[in-house]
Short mmCIF file of C-alpha atoms and ligand atoms in Angstrom, two decimals:
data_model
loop_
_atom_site.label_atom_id
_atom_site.label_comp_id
_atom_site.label_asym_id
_atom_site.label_seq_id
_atom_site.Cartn_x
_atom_site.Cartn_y
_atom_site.Cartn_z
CA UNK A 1 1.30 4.97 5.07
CA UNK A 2 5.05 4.81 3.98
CA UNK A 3 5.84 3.82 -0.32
CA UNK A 4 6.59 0.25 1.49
CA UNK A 5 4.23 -1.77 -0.78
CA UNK A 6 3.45 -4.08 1.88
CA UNK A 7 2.31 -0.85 3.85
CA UNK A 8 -0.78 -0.75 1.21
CA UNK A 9 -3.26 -2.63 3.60
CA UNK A 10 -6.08 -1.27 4.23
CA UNK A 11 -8.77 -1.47 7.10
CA UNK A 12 -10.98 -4.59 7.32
CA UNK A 13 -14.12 -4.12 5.30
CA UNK A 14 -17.47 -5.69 6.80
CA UNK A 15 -17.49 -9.11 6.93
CA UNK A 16 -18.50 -10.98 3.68
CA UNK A 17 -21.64 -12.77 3.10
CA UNK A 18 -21.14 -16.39 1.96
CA UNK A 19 -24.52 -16.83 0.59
CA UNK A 20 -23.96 -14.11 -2.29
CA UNK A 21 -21.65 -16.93 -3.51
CA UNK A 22 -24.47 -19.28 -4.19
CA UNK A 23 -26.48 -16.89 -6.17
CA UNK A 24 -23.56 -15.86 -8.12
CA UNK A 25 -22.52 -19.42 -8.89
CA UNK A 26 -26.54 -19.83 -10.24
CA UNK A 27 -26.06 -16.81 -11.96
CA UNK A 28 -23.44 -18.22 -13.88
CA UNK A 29 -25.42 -21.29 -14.96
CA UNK A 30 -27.91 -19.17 -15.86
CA UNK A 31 -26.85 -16.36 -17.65
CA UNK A 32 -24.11 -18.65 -19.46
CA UNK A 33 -21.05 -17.81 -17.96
CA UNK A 34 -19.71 -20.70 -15.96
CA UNK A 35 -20.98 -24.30 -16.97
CA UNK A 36 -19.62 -27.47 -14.49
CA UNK A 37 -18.05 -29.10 -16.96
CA UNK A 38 -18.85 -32.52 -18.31
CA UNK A 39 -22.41 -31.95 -16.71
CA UNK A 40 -24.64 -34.40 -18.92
CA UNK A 41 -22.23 -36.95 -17.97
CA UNK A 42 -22.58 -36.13 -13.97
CA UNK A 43 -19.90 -33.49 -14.27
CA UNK A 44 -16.19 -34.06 -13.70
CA UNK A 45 -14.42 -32.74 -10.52
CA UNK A 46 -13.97 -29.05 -10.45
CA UNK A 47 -13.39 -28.24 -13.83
CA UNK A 48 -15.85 -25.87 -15.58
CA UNK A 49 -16.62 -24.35 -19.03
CA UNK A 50 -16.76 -20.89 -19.91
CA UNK A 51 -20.12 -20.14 -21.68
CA UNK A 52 -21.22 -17.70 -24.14
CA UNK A 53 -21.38 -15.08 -21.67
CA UNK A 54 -18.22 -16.22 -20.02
CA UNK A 55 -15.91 -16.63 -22.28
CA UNK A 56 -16.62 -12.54 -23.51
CA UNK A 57 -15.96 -11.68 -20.01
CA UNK A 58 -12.57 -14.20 -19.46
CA UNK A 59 -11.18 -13.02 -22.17
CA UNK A 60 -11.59 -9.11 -21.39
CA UNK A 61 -9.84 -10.21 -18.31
CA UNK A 62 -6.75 -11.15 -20.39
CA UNK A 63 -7.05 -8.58 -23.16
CA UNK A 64 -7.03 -6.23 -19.97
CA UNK A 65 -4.44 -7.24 -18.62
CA UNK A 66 -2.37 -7.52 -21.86
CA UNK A 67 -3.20 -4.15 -22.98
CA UNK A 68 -1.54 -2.88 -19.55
CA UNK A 69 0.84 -5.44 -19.63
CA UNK A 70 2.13 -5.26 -23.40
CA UNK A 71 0.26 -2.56 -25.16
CA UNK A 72 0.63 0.59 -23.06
CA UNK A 73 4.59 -0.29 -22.32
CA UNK A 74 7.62 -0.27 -24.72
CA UNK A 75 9.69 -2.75 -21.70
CA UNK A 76 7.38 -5.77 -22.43
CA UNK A 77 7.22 -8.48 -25.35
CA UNK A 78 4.73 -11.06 -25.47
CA UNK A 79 5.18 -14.85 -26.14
CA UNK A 80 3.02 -18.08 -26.14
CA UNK A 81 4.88 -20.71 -25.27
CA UNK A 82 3.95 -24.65 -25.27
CA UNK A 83 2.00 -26.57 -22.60
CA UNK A 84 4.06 -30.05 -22.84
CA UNK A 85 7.48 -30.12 -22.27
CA UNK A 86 10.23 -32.08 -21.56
CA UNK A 87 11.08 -33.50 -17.66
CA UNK A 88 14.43 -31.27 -18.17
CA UNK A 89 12.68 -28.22 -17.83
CA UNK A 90 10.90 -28.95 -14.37
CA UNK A 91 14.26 -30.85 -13.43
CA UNK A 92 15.93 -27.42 -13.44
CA UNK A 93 12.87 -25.00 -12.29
CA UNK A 94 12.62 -27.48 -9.25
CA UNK A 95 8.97 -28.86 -9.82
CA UNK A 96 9.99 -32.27 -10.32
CA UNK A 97 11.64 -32.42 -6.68
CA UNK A 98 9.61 -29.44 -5.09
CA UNK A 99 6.32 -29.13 -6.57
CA UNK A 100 4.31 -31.02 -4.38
CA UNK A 101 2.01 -30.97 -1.38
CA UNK A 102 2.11 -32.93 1.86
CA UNK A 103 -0.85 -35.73 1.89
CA UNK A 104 -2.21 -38.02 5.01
CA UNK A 105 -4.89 -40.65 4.71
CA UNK A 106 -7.27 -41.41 7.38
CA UNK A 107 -6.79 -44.76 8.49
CA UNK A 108 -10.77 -45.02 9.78
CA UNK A 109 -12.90 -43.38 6.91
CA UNK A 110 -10.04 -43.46 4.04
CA UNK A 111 -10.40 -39.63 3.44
CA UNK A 112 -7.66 -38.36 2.44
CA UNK A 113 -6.04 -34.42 3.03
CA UNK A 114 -3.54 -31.92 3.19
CA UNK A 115 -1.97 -32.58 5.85
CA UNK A 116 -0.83 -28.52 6.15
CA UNK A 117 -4.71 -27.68 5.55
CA UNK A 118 -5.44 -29.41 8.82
CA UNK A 119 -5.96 -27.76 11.76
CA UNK A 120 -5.67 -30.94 14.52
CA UNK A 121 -3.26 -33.62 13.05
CA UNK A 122 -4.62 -35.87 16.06
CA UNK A 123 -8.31 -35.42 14.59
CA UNK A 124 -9.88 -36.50 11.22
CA UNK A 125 -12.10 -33.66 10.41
CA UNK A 126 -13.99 -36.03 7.73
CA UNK A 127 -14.74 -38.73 10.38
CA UNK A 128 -13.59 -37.12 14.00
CA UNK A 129 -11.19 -40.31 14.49
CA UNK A 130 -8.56 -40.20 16.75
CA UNK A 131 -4.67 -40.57 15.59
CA UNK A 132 -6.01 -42.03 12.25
CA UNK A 133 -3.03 -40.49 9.95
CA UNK A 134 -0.89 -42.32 8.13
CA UNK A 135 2.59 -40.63 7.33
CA UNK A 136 2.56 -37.83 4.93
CA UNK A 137 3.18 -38.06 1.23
CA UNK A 138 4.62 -35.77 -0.77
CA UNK A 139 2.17 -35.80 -4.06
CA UNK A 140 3.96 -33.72 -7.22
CA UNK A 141 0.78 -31.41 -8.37
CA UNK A 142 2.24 -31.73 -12.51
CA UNK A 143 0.12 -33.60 -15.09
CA UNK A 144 1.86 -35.88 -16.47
CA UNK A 145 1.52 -37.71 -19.98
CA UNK A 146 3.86 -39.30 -22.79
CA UNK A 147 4.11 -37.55 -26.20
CA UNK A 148 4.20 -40.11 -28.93
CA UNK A 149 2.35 -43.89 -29.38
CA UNK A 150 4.52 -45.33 -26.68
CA UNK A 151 3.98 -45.11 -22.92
CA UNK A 152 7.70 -45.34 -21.89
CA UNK A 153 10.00 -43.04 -19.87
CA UNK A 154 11.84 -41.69 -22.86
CA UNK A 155 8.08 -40.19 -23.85
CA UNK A 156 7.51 -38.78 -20.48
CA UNK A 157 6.43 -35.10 -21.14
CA UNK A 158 4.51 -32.39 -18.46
CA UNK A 159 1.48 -30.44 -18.61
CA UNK A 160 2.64 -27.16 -17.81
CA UNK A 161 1.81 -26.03 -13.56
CA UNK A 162 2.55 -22.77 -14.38
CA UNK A 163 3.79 -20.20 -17.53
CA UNK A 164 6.57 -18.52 -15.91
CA UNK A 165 8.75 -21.55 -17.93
CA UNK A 166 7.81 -20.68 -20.82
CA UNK A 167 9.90 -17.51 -20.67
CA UNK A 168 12.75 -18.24 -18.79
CA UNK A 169 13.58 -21.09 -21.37
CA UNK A 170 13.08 -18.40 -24.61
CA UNK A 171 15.14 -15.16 -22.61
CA UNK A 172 17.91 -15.63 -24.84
CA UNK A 173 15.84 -16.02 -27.66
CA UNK A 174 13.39 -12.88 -27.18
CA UNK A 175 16.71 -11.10 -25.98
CA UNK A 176 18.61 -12.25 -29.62
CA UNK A 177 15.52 -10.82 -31.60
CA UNK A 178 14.56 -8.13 -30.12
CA UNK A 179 16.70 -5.02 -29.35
CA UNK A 180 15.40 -5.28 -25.68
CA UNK A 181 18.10 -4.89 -22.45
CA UNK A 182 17.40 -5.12 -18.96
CA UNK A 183 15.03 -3.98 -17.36
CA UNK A 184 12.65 -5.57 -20.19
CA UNK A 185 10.02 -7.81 -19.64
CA UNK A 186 8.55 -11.40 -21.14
CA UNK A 187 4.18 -11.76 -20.69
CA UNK A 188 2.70 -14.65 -21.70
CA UNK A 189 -1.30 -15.52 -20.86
CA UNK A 190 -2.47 -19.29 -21.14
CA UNK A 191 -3.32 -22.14 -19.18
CA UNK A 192 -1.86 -24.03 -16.92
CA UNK A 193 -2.32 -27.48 -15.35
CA UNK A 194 -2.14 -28.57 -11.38
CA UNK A 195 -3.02 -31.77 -9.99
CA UNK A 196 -4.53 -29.50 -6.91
CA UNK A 197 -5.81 -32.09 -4.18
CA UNK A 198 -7.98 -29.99 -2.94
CA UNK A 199 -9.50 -28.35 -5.27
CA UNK A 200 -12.96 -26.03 -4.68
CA UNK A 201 -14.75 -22.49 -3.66
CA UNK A 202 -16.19 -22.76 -7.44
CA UNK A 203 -12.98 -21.59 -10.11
CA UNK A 204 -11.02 -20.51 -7.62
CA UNK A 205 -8.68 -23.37 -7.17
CA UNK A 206 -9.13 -25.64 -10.38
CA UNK A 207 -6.81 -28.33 -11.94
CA UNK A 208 -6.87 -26.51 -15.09
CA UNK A 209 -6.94 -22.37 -15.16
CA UNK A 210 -5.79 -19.52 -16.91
CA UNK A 211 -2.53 -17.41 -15.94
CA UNK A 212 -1.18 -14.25 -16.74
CA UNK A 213 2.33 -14.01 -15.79
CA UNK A 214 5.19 -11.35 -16.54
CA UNK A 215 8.60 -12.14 -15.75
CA UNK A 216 10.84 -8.71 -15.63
CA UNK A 217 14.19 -8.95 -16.26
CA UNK A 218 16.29 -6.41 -14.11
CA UNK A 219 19.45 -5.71 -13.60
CA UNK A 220 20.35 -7.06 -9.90
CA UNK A 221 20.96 -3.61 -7.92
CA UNK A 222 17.28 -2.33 -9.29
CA UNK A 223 15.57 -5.67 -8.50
CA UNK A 224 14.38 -3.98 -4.92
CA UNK A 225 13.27 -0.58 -6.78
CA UNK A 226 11.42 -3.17 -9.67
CA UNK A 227 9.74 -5.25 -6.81
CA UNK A 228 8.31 -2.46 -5.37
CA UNK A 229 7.06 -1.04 -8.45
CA UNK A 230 5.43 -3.99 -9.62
CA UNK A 231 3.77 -4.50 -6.49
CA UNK A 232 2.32 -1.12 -6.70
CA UNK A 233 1.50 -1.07 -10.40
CA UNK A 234 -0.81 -4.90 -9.92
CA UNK A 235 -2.34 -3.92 -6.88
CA UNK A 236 -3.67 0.12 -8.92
CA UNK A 237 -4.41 -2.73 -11.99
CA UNK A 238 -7.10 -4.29 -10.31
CA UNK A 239 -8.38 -0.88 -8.56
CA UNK A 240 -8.25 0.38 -11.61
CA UNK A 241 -10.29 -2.24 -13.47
CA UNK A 242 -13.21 -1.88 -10.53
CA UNK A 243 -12.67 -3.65 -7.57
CA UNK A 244 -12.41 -1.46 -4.48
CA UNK A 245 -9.78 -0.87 -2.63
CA UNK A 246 -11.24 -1.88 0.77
CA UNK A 247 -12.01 -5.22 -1.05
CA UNK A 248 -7.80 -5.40 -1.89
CA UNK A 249 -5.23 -5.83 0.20
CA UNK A 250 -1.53 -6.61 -1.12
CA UNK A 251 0.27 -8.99 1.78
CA UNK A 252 3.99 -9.36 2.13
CA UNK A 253 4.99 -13.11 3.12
CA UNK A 254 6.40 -13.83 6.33
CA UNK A 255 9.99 -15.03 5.88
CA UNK A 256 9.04 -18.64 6.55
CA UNK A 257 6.65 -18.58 3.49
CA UNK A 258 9.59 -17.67 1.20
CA UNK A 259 10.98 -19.86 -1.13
CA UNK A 260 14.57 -20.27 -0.36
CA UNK A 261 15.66 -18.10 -3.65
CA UNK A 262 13.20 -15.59 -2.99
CA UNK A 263 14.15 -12.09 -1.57
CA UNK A 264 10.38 -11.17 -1.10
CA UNK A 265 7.25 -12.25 -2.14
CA UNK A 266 3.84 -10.18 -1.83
CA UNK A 267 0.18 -11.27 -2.23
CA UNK A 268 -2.63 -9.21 -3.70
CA UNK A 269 -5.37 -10.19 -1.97
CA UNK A 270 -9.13 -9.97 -2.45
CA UNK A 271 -12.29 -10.61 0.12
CA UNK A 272 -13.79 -13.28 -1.37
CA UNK A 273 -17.28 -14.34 0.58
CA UNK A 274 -15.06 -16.74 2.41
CA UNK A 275 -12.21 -14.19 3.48
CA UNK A 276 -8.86 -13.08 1.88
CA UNK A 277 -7.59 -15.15 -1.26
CA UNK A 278 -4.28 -14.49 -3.41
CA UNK A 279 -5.11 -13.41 -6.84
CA UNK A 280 -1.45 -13.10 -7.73
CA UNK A 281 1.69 -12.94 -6.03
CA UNK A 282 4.17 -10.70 -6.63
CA UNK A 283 8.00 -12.12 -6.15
CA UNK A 284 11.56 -11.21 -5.92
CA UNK A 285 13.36 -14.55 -7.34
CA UNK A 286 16.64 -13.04 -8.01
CA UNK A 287 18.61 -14.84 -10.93
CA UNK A 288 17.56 -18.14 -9.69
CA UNK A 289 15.62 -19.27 -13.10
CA UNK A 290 18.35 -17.81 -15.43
CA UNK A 291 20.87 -19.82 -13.70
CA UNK A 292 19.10 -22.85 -12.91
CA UNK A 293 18.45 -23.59 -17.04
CA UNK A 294 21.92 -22.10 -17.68
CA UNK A 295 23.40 -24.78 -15.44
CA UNK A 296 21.15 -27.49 -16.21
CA UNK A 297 20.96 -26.91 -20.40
CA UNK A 298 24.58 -25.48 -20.68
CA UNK A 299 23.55 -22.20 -22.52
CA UNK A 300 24.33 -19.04 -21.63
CA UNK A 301 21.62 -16.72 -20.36
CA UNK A 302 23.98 -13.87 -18.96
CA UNK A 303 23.48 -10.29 -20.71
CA UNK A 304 27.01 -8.46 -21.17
CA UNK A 305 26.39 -4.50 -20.84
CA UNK A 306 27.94 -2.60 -23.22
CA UNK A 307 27.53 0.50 -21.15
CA UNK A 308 29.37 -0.96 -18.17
CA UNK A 309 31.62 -3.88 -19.99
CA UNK A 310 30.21 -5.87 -17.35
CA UNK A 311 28.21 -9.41 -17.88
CA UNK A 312 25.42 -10.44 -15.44
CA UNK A 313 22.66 -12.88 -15.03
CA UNK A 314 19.73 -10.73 -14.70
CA UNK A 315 17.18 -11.02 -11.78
CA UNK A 316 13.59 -11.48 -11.91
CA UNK A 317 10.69 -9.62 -10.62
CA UNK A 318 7.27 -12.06 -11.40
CA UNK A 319 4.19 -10.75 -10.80
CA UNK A 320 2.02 -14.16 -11.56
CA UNK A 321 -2.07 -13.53 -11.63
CA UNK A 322 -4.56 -16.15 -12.26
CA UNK A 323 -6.66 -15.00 -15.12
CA UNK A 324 -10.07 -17.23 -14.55
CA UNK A 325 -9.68 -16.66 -10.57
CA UNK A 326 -9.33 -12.37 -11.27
CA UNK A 327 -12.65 -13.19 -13.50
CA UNK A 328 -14.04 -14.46 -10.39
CA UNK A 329 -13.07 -11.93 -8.40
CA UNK A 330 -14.44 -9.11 -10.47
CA UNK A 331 -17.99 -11.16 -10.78
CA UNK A 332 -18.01 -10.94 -6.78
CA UNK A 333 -16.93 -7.02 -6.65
CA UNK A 334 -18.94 -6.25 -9.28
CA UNK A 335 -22.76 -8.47 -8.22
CA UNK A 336 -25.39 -6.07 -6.67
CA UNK A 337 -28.61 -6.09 -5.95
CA UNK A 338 -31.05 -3.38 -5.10
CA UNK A 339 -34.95 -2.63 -4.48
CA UNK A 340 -36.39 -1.20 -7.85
CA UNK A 341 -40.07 -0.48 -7.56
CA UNK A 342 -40.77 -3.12 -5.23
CA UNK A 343 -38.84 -5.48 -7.03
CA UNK A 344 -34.78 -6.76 -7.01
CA UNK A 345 -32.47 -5.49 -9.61
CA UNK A 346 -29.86 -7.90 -9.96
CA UNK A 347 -26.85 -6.14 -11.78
CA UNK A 348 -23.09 -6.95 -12.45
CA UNK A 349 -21.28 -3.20 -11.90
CA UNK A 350 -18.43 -4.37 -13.94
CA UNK A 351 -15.83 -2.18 -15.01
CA UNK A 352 -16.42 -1.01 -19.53
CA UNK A 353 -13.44 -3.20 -20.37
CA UNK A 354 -14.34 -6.45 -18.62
CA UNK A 355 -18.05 -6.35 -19.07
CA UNK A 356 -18.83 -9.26 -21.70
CA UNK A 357 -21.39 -6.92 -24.00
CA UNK A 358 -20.61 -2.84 -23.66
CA UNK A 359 -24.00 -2.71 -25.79
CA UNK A 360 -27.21 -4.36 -26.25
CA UNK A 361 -29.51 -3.30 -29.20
CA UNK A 362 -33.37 -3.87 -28.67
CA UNK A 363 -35.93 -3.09 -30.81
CA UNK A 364 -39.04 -2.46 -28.79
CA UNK A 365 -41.11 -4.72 -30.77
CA UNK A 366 -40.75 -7.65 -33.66
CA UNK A 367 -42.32 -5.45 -36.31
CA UNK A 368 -40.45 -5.51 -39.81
CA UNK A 369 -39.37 -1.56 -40.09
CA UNK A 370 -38.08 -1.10 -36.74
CA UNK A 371 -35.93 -4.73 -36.59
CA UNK A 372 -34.54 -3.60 -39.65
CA UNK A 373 -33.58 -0.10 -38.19
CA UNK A 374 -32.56 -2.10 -35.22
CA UNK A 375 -29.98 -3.83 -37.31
CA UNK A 376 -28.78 -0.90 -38.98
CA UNK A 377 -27.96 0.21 -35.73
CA UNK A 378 -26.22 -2.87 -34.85
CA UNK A 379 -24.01 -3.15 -37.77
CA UNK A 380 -23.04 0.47 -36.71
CA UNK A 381 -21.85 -0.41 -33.18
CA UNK A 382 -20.59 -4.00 -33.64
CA UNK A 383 -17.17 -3.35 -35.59
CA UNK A 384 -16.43 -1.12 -32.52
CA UNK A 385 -17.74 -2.93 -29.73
CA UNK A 386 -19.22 -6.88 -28.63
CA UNK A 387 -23.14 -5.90 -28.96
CA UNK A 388 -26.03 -8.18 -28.25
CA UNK A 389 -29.46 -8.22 -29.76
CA UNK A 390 -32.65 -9.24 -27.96
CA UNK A 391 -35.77 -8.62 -29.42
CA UNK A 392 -37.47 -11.19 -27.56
CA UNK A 393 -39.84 -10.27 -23.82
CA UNK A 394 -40.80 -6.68 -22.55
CA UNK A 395 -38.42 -3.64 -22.67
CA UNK A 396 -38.06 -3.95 -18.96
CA UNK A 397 -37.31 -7.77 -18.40
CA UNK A 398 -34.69 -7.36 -21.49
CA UNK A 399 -32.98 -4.46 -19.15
CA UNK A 400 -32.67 -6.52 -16.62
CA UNK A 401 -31.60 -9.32 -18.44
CA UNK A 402 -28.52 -7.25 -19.76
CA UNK A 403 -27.81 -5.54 -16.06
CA UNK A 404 -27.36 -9.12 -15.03
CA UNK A 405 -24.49 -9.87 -17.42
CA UNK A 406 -22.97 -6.34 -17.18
CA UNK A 407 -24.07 -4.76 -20.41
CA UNK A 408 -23.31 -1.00 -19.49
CA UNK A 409 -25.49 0.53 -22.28
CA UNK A 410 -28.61 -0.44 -23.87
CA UNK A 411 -29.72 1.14 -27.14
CA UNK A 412 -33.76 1.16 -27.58
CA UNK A 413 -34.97 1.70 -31.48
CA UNK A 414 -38.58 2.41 -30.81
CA UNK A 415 -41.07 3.51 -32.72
CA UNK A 416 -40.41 7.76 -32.64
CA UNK A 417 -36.56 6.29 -34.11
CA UNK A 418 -38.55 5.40 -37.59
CA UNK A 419 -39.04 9.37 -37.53
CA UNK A 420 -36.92 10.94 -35.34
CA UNK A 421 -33.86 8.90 -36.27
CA UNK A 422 -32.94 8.70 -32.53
CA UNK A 423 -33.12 6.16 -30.45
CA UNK A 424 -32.63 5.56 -26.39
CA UNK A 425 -29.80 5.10 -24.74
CA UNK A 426 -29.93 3.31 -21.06
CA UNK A 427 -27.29 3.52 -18.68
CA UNK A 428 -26.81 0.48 -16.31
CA UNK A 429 -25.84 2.12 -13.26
CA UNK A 430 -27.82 4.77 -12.89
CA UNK A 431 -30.57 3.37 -15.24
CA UNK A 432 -30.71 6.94 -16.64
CA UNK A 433 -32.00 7.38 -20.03
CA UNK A 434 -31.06 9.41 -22.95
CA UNK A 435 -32.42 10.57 -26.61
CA UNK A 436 -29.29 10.46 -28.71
CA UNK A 437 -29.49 11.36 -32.63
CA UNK A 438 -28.65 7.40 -34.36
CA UNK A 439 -25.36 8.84 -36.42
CA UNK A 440 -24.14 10.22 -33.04
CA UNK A 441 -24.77 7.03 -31.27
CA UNK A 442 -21.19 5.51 -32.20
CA UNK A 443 -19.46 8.40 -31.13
CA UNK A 444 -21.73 9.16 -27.82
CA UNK A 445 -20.89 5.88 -27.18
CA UNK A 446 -17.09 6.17 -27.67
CA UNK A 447 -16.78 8.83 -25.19
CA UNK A 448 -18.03 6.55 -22.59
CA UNK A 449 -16.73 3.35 -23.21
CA UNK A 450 -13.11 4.32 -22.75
N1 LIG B 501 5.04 -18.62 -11.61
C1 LIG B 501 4.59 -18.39 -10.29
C2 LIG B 501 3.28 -18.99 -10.02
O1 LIG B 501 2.74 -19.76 -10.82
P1 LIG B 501 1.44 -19.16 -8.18
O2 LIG B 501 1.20 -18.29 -6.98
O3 LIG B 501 1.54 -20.62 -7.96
O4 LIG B 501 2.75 -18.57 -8.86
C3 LIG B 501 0.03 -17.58 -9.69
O5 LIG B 501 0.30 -18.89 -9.24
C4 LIG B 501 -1.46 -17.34 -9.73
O6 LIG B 501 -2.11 -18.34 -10.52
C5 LIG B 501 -2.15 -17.43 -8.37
O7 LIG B 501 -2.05 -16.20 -7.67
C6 LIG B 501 -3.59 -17.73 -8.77
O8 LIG B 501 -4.27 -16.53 -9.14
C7 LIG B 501 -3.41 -18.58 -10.00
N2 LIG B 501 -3.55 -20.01 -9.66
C8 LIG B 501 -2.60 -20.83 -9.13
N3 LIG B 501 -3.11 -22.05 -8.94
C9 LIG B 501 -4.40 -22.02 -9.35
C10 LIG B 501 -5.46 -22.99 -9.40
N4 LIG B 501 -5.28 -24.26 -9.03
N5 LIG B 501 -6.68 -22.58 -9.87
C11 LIG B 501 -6.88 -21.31 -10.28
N6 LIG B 501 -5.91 -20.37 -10.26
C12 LIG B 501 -4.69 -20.70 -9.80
#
């Protein structure tokens, strides 16, 4: 293995099994993480709903990746920029002319597809007719809408396809108030909106999804030393966070995958039960952005270095990561299930920080003195951490309710806690249980849930 980034692969892991996606997809209806969306009304085409349990989870994915992103550096500044904006911004990023996919009809059955999804362009794979295409289509993928009362072209605005916008269009203005220079970084986390014709595989390809998207501004000899770091650091992010490394691979694009202002472009990949799907790619877009809005808006995004007296437009490095298809990845890495006496243990081995709940406090019965210890102990943990509280079912079902969602610690206040003031502390991994003293509990906990 060389420090080439794209040299990271790894060997094929077994082959995946598609049905663990069905249970995992009724898990999340279940347990309250992913709802189809618009259900009482027959639902409404691949968009979805992040439940109670979900939207804990989605937005440790973010926080995660913000903390690594934002937090833990002193090169990175946030921002949250608007979803509408004006056609001149995709004008000069390209999406009004580029952004679009290639689309054939079937003459026979009137299906219509992607005409580079298709494997035979002589065969309809909806209907099996023969030479049944019409000429491709190029469809733009943006959302568009008109801000204001009146529908005219004036009005026209966009739904944002992507984030990466958002920062380009603000570099001088981060780079004005801050006391930033190159190599320094703009993150941003939100949604954006795709009119994807094919959408499908459950979140994984939605019209409307999360992104969390850093774009790193360099100065243009480092931007091959910056690619290769970033491709390094995202692919250890998700390691890091709990997905294995067999399950990862990061893929450099061929050159005829490359946009044309693109130097290099690398995928990380993860085995989903299907195969290998990008959860964010990586790219080398050299100071095509800065110069694009420079050209089209008239202002000037150059930097001048005081060091060197020299003025440049600085180049990008953009790693781009889908926040709600990383959730989905780290449901899939993390489901399990094994044989506990005679019976299966479903349990989500996610990583402390994404988890939705890192405690659950259950009083082993409903009787007055120990629900109100119960929720002394609660109040002790929940300024610190997400906690649930269950005091419905038997101890055991209520374990296995919480190893379904994650939960990596439950607390039990039984009936020994009213005079031992202790109570017991479950692990979900190893489902190993310890007495712990009740004003330890906050800082037993602390050591583990780093
Ligand atoms: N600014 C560059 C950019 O947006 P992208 O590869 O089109 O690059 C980045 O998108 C990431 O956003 C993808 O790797 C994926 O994780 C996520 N993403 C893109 N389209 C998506 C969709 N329709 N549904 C869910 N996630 C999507």
């Amino acid at each position: 293995m060389t420090n080439d980034p794209v040299d990271q692969n790894v060997s094929e892991p077994a082959a995946p099994d598609p049905a663990v996606m069905d249970r995992i997809v009724n898990l999340c209806k279940r347990r309250g993480i992913i709802f189809p969306s618009a259900e009482i009304y027959g639902g409404f085409r691949s968009t979805y709903d992040y439940g109670p349990i979900g939207v804990l989870m989605l937005r440790n994915v973010k926080d995660a990746w913000w903390r690594t992103m934002v937090q833990l550096r002193t090169d990175v500044l946030g921002l949250d920029a608007s979803i509408l904006s004006p056609p001149a911004v995709w004008e000069a990023s390209g999406h009004l002319a580029n952004f679009s996919d290639p689309l054939v009809d079937c003459t026979a059955c009137k299906q219509r597809f992607r005409q580079d999804h298709l494997d035979d362009l002589s065969r309809c794979p909806g209907c099996g007719a023969r030479d049944s295409f019409t000429e491709a289509r190029q469809f733009n993928l943006m959302f568009k809408t008109h801000a204001g009362p009146v529908e005219e072209s004036a009005a026209v605005a966009y739904l944002r396809p992507e984030t990466a916008q958002g920062m380009f269009i603000n570099f001088a203005n981060v780079l004005n108030t801050s006391r930033k220079k190159p190599p320094f970084g703009i993150a941003q986390v939100g949604k954006s909106f795709r009119n994807e014709i094919t959408p499908g595989n459950f979140v994984f390809r939605t019209r409307e999804f999360e992104q969390m998207e850093l774009e790193f501004f360099v100065p243009p000899d480092e931007a091959g030393q910056w690619y290769e770091y970033w491709c390094r650091e995202r692919f250890d992010w998700y390691v890091r966070h709990g997905i294995a490394p067999a399950k990862l691979r990061l893929r450099a694009h061929d050159a005829d995958e490359l946009s044309h202002y693109s130097s290099g472009t690398s995928d990380v990949e993860f085995l989903f039960p299907w195969g290998w799907g990008e959860l964010e790619g990586i790219a080398n877009r050299g100071n095509y952005d800065l110069t694009q809005h420079a050209t089209h808006s008239g202002a000037d995004l150059s930097y001048f270095d005081q060091e060197s007296k020299t003025r440049y437009v600085p180049h990008v490095i953009e790693p781009a990561a889908g926040a709600t298809r990383s959730m989905m990845a780290f449901l899939i890495a993390a489901y399990d299930e094994e044989e506990v006496n005679g019976e299966t243990r479903t349990v989500l081995r996610l990583h402390h920080r994404i988890a939705p709940f890192k405690v659950a406090v259950l009083p082993l019965s409903k009787k007055a003195p120990l629900v109100e210890l119960s929720r002394q102990v609660l109040a002790d943990i929940q300024p610190r951490w997400m906690a649930d509280y269950d005091e419905t079912q038997a101890i055991g079902r209520r374990y296995r309710r919480q190893d379904e969602i994650g939960t990596p610690y439950c607390v039990t206040v039984d009936f020994d806690s009213l005079e031992d003031r202790a109570v017991t502390v479950r692990e979900r991994d190893s489902m190993a249980q310890e007495r712990v003293p009740i004003d330890r509990l906050v800082a037993y906990l602390g050591e583990r849930l780093i």
